PDB file of C-alpha atoms in Angstrom:
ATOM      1  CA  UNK H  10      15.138  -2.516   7.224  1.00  0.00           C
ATOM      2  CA  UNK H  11      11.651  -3.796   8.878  1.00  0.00           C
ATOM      3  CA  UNK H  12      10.689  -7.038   7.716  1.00  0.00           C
ATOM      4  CA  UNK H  13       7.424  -8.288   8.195  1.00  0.00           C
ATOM      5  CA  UNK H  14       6.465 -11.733   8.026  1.00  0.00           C
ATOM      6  CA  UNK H  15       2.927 -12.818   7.409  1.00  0.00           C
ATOM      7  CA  UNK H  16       1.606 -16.663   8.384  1.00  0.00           C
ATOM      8  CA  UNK H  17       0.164 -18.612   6.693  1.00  0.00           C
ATOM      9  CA  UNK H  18       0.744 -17.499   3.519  1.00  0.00           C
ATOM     10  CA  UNK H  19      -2.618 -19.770   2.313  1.00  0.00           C
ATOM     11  CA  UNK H  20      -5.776 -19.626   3.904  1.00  0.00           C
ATOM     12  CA  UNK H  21      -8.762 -22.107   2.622  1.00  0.00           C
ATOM     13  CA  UNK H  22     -11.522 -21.466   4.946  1.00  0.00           C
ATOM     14  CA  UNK H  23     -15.134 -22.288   5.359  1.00  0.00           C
ATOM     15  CA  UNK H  24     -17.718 -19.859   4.770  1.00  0.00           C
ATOM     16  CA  UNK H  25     -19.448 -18.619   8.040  1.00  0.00           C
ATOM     17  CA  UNK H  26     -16.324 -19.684  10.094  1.00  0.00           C
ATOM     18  CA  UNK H  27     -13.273 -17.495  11.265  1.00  0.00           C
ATOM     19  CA  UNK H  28     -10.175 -16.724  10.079  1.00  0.00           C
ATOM     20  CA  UNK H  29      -6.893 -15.695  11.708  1.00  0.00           C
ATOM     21  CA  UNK H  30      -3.506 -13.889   9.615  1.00  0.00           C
ATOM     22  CA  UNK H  31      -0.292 -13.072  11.607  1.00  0.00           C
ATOM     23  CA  UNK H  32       1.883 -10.533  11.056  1.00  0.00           C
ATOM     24  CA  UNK H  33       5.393 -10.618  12.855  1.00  0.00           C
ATOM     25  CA  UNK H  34       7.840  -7.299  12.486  1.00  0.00           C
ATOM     26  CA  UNK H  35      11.382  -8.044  12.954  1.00  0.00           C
ATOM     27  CA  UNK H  36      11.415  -4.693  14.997  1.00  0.00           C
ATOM     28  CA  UNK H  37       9.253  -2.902  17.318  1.00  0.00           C
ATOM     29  CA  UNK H  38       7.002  -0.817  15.287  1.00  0.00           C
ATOM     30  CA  UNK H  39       5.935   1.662  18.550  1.00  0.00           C
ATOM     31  CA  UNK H  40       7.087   5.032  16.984  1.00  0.00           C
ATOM     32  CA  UNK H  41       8.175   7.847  18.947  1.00  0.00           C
ATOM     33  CA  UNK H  42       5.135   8.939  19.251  1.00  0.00           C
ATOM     34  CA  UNK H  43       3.543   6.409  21.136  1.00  0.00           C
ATOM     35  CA  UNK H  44       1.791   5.295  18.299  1.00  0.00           C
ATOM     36  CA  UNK H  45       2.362   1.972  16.236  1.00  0.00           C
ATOM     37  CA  UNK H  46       1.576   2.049  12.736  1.00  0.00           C
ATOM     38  CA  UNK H  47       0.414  -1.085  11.522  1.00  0.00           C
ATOM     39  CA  UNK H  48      -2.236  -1.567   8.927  1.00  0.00           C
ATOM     40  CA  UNK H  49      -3.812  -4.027   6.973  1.00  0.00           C
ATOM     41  CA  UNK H  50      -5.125  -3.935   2.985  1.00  0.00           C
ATOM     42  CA  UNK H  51      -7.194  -6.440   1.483  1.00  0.00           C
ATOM     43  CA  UNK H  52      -6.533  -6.636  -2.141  1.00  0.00           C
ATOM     44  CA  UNK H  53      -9.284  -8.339  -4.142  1.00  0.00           C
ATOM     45  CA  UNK H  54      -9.477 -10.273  -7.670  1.00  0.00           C
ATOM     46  CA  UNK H  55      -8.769  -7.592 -10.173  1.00  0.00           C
ATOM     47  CA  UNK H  56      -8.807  -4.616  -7.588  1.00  0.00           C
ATOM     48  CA  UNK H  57      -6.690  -2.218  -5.937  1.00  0.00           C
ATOM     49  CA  UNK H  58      -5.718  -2.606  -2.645  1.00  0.00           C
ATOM     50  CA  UNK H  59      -7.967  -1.127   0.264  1.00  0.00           C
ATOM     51  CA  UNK H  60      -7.007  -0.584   3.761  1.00  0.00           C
ATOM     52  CA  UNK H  61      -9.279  -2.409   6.536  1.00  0.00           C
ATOM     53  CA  UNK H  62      -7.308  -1.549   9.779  1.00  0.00           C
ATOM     54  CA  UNK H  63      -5.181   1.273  10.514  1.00  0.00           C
ATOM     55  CA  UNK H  64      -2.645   1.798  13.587  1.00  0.00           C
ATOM     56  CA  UNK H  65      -3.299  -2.190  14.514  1.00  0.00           C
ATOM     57  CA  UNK H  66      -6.693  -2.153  15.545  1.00  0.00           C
ATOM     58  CA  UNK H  67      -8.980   1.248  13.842  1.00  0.00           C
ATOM     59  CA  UNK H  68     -11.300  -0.050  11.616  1.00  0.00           C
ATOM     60  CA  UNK H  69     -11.471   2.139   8.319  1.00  0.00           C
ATOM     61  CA  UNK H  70     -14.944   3.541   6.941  1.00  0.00           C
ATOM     62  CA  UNK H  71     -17.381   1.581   5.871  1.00  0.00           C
ATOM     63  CA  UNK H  72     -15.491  -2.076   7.043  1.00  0.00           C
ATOM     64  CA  UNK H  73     -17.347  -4.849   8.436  1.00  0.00           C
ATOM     65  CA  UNK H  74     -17.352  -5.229  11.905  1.00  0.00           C
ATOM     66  CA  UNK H  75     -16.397  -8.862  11.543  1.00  0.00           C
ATOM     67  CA  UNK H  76     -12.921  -7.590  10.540  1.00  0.00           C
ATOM     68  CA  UNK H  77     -10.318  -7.031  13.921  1.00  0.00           C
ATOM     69  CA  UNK H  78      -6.736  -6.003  14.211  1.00  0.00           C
ATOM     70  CA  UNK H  79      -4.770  -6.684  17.248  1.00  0.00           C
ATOM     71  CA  UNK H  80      -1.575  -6.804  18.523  1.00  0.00           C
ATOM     72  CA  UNK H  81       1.237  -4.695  20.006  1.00  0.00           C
ATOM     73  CA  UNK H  82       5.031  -4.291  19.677  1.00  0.00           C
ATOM     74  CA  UNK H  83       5.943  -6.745  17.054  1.00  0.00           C
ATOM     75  CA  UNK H  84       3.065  -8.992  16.550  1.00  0.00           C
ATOM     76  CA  UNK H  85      -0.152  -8.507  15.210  1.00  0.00           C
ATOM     77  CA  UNK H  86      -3.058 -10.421  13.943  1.00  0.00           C
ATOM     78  CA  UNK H  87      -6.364  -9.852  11.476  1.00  0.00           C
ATOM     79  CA  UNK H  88      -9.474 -11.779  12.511  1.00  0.00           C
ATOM     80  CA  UNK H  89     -12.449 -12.581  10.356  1.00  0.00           C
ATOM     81  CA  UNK H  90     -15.448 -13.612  12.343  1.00  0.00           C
ATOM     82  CA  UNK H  91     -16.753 -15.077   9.883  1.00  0.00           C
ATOM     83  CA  UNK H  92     -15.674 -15.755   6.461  1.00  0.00           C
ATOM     84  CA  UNK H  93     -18.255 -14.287   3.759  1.00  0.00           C
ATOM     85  CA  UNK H  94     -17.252 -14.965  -0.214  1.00  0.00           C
ATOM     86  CA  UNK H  95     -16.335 -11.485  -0.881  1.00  0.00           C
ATOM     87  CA  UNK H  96     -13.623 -11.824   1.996  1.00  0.00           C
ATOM     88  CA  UNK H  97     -11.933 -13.842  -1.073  1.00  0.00           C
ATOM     89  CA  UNK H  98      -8.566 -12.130  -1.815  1.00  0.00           C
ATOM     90  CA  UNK H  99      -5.048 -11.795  -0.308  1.00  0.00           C
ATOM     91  CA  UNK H 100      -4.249  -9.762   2.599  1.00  0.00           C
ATOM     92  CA  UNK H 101      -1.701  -7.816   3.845  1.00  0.00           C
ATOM     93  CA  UNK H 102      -0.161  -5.574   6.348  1.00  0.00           C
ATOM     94  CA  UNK H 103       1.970  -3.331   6.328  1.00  0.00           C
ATOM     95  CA  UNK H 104       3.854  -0.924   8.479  1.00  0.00           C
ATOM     96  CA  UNK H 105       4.601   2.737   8.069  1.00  0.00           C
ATOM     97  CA  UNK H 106       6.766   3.445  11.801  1.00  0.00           C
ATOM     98  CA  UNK H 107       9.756   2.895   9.590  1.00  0.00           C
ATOM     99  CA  UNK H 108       8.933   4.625   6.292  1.00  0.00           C
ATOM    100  CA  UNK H 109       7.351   1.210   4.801  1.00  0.00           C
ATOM    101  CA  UNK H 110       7.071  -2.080   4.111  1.00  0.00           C
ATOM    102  CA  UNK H 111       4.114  -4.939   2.966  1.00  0.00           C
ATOM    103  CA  UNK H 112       4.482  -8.477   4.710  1.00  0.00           C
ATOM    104  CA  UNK H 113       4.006 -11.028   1.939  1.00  0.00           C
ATOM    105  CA  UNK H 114       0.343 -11.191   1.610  1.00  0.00           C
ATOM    106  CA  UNK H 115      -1.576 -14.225   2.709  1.00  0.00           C
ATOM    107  CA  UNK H 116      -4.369 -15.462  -0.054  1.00  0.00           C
ATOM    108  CA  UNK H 117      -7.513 -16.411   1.464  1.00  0.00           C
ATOM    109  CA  UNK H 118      -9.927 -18.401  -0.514  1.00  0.00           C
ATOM    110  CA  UNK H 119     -13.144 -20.670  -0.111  1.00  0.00           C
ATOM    111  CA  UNK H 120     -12.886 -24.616   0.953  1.00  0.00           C
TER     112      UNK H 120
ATOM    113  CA  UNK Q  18     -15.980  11.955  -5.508  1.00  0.00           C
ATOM    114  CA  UNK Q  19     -12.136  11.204  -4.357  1.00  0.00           C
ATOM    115  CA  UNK Q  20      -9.952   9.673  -7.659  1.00  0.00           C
ATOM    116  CA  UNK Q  21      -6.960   9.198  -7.883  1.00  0.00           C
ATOM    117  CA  UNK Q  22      -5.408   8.305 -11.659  1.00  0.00           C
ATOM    118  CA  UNK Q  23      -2.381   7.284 -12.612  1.00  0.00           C
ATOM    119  CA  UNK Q  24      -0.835   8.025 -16.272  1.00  0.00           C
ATOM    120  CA  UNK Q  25       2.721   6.997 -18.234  1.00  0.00           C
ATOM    121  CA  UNK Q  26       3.189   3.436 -17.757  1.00  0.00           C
ATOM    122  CA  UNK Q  27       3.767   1.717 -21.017  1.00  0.00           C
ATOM    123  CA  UNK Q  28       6.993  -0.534 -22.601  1.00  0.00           C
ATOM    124  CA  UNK Q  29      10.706   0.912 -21.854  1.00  0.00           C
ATOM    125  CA  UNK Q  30      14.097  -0.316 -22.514  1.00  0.00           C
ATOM    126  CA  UNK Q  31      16.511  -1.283 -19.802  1.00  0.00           C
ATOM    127  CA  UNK Q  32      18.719   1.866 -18.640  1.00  0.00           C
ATOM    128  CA  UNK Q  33      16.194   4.485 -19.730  1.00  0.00           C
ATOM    129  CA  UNK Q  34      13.515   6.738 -17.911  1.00  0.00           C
ATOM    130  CA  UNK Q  35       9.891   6.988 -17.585  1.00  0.00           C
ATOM    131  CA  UNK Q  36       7.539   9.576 -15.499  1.00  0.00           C
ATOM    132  CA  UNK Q  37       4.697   8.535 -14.190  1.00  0.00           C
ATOM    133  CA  UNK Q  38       1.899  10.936 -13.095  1.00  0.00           C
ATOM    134  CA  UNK Q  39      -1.278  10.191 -10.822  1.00  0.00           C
ATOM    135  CA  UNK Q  40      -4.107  13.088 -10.712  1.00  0.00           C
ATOM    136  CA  UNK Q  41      -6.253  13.706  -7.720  1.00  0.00           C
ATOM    137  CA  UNK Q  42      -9.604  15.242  -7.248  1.00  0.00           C
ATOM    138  CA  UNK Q  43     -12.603  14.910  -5.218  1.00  0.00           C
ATOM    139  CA  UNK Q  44     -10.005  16.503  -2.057  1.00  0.00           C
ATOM    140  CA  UNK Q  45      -7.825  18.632  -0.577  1.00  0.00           C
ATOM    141  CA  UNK Q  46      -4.819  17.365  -2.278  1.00  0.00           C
ATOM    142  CA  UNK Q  47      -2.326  19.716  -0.475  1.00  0.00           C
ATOM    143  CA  UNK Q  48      -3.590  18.665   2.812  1.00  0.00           C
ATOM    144  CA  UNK Q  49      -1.813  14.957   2.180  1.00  0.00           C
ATOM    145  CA  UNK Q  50       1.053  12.605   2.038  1.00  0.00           C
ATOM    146  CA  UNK Q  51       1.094  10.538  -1.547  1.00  0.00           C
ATOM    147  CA  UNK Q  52       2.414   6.883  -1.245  1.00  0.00           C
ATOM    148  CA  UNK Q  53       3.608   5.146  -5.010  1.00  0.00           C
ATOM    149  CA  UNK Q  54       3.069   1.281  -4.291  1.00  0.00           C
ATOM    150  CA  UNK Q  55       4.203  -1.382  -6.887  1.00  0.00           C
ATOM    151  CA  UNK Q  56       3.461  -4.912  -7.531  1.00  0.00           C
ATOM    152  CA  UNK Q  57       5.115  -7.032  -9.831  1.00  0.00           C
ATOM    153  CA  UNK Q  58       2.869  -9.386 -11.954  1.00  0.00           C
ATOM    154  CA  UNK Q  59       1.698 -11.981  -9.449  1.00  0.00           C
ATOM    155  CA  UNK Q  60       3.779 -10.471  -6.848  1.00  0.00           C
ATOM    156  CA  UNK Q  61       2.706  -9.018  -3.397  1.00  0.00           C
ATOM    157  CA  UNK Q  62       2.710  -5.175  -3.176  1.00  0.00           C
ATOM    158  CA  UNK Q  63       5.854  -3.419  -2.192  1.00  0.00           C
ATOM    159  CA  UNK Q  64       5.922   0.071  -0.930  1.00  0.00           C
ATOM    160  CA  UNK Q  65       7.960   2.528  -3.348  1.00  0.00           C
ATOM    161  CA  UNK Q  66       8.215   6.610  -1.646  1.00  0.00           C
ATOM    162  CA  UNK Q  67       6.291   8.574  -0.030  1.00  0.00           C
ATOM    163  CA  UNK Q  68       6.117  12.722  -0.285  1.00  0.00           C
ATOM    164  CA  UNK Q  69       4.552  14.878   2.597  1.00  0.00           C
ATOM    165  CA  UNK Q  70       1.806  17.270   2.096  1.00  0.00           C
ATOM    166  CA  UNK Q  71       3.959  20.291   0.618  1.00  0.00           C
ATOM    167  CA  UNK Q  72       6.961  18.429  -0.849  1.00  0.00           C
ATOM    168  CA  UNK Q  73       9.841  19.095   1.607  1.00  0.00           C
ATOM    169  CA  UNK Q  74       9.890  15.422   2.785  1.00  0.00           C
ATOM    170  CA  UNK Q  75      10.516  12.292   0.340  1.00  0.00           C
ATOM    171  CA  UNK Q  76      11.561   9.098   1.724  1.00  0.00           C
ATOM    172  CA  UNK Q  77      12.260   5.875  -0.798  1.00  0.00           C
ATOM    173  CA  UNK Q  78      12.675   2.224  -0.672  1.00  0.00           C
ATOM    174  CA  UNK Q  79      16.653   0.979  -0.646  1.00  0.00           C
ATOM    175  CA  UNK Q  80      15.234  -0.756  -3.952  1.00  0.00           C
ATOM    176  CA  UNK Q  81      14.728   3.197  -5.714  1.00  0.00           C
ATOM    177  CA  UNK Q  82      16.966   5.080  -4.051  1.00  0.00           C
ATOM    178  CA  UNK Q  83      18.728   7.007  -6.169  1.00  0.00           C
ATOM    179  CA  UNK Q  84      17.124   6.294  -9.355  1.00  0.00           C
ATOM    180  CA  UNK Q  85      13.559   7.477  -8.455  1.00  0.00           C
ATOM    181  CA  UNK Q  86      12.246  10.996  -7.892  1.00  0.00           C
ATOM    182  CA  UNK Q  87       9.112  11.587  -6.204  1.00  0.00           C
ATOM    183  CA  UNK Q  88       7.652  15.350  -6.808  1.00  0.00           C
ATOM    184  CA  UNK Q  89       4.340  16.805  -6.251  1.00  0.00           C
ATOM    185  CA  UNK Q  90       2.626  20.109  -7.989  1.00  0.00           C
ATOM    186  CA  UNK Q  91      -0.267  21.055  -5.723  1.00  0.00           C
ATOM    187  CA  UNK Q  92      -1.650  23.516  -8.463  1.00  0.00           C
ATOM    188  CA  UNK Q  93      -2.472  21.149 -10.628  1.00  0.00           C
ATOM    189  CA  UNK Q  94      -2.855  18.475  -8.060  1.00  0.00           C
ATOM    190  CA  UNK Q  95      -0.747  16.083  -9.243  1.00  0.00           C
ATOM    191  CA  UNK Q  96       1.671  13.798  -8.330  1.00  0.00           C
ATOM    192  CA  UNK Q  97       4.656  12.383  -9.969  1.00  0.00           C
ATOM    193  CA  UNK Q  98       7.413   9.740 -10.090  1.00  0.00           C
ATOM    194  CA  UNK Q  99      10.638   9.975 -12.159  1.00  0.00           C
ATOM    195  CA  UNK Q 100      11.759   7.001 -12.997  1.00  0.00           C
ATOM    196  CA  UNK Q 101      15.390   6.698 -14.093  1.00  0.00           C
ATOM    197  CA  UNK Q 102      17.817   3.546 -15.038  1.00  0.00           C
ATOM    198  CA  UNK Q 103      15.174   1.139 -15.296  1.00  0.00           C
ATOM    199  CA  UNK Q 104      15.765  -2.474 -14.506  1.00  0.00           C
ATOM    200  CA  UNK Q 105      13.758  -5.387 -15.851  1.00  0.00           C
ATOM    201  CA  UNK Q 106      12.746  -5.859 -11.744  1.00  0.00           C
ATOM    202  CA  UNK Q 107      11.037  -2.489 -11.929  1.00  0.00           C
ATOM    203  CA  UNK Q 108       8.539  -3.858 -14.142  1.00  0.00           C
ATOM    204  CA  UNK Q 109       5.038  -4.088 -11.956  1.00  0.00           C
ATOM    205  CA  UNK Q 110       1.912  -1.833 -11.590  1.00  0.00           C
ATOM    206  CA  UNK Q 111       2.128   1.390  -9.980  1.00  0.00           C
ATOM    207  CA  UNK Q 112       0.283   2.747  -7.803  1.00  0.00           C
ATOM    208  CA  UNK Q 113      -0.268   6.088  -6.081  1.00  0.00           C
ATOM    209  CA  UNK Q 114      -1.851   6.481  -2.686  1.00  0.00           C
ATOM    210  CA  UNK Q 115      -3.761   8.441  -0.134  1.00  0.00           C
ATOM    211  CA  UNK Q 116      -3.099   6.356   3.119  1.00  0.00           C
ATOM    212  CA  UNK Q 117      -3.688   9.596   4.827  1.00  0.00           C
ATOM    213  CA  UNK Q 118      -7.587   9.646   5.329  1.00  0.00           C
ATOM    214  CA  UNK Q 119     -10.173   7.453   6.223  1.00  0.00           C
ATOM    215  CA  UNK Q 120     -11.155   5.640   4.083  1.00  0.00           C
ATOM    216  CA  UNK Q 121      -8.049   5.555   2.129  1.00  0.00           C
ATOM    217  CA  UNK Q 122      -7.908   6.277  -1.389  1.00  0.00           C
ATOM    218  CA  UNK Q 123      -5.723   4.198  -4.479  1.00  0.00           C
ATOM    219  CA  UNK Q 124      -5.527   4.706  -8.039  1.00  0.00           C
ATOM    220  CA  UNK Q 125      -6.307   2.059 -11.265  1.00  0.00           C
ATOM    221  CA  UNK Q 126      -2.689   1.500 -11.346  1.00  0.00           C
ATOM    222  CA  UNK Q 127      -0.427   2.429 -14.091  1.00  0.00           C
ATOM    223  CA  UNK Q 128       1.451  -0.715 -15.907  1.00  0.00           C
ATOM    224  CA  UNK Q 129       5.022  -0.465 -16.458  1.00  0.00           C
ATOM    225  CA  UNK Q 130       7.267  -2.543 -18.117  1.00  0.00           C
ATOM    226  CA  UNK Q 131      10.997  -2.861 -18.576  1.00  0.00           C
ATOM    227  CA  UNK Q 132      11.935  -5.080 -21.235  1.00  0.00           C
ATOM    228  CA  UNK Q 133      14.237  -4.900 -24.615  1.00  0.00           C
TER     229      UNK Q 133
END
């Protein structure tokens, strides 16, 4: 099974200043069709989950710009340019090469 | 516009069975894979099964297998998840997903727990 392992788990950041989550996949998450299917969900106070990045580094509809996915292989990483309060919330990717799996979620919060 | 709602959750004893269902609109629901996602209270969000557009493909977590049974009805647009032999670590909200489209879509969440 793929295990994905998401660092740091805690995040206290400063508003206007960027953040950086890691997500490491204990296997290769290229499929067979050349494509890697990482994602990543932000999951705010109260809310159901919504999906920022798809296949690493697509941003969905309607997500700031200041969000990024990158990465390739077995390591990938969100970026927040800069932190704005409603970025409050835990994250998490997740990988669907290998029918799926959620890393552990990494809760971001305010200094 | 797109919804998604889940319905069914409630209390249930160890060892006995539940069905959840989750009713689309707003899309082309036979167009589209359906995800069920769960998350225990204060827990991080676990992937459960997944069912392709017209039913022929399920796939489930080692943690279901066996005991779950994902099903879709594309008349009525609806989605569903059999849950059998509950255990007390089944208890979490459920949720059913559209992880097909973009933006993606999620239900409310449906609460189910697993207690005597």
């Amino acid at each position: 099974d793929v295990v994905l392992t998401q660092s740091p788990l805690s995040l206290p950041v400063t508003l206007g200043q960027p953040a950086s989550i890691s997500c490491r996949s204990s296997q290769s998450l290229v499929d067979s069709d050349g494509n890697t299917y990482l994602n990543w969900f932000q999951q705010r106070p109260g809310q159901s989950p919504r999906r920022l990045i798809y296949k690493v580094s697509n941003r969905d509809s309607g997500v700031p710009d200041r969000f990024s996915g990158s990465g390739s292989g077995t390591d990938f990483t969100l970026k927040i340019s800069r932190v704005e309060a409603e970025d409050v919330g835990v994250y998490y990717c997740m990988q669907s090469t290998h029918l799926g799996t959620f890393g552990q979620g990494t809760k971001v919060e305010i200094k | 516009q797109v919804q998604l709602v889940e319905s069914g959750g409630g209390v249930v004893q160890p060892g006995r069975s539940l069905r959840l269902s989750c009713a689309a609109s707003g899309f082309t629901f036979s167009r589209y894979a359906i995800h069920w996602v769960r998350q225990a209270p204060g827990k991080g969000l676990e992937w459960v099964t997944l069912i392709s557009y017209d039913g022929n493909n399920k796939y489930y977590a080692d943690s279901v297998k066996g005991r779950f049974i994902i099903s879709r009805d594309n008349s009525k647009n609806t989605l569903y998840l059999q849950m059998n032999s509950l255990r007390a670590e089944d208890t979490a909200v459920y949720y059913c997903a559209n992880l097909a489209t973009n933006p993606d879509y999620w239900g409310q969440g449906t609460l189910v727990t697993v207690s005597s």
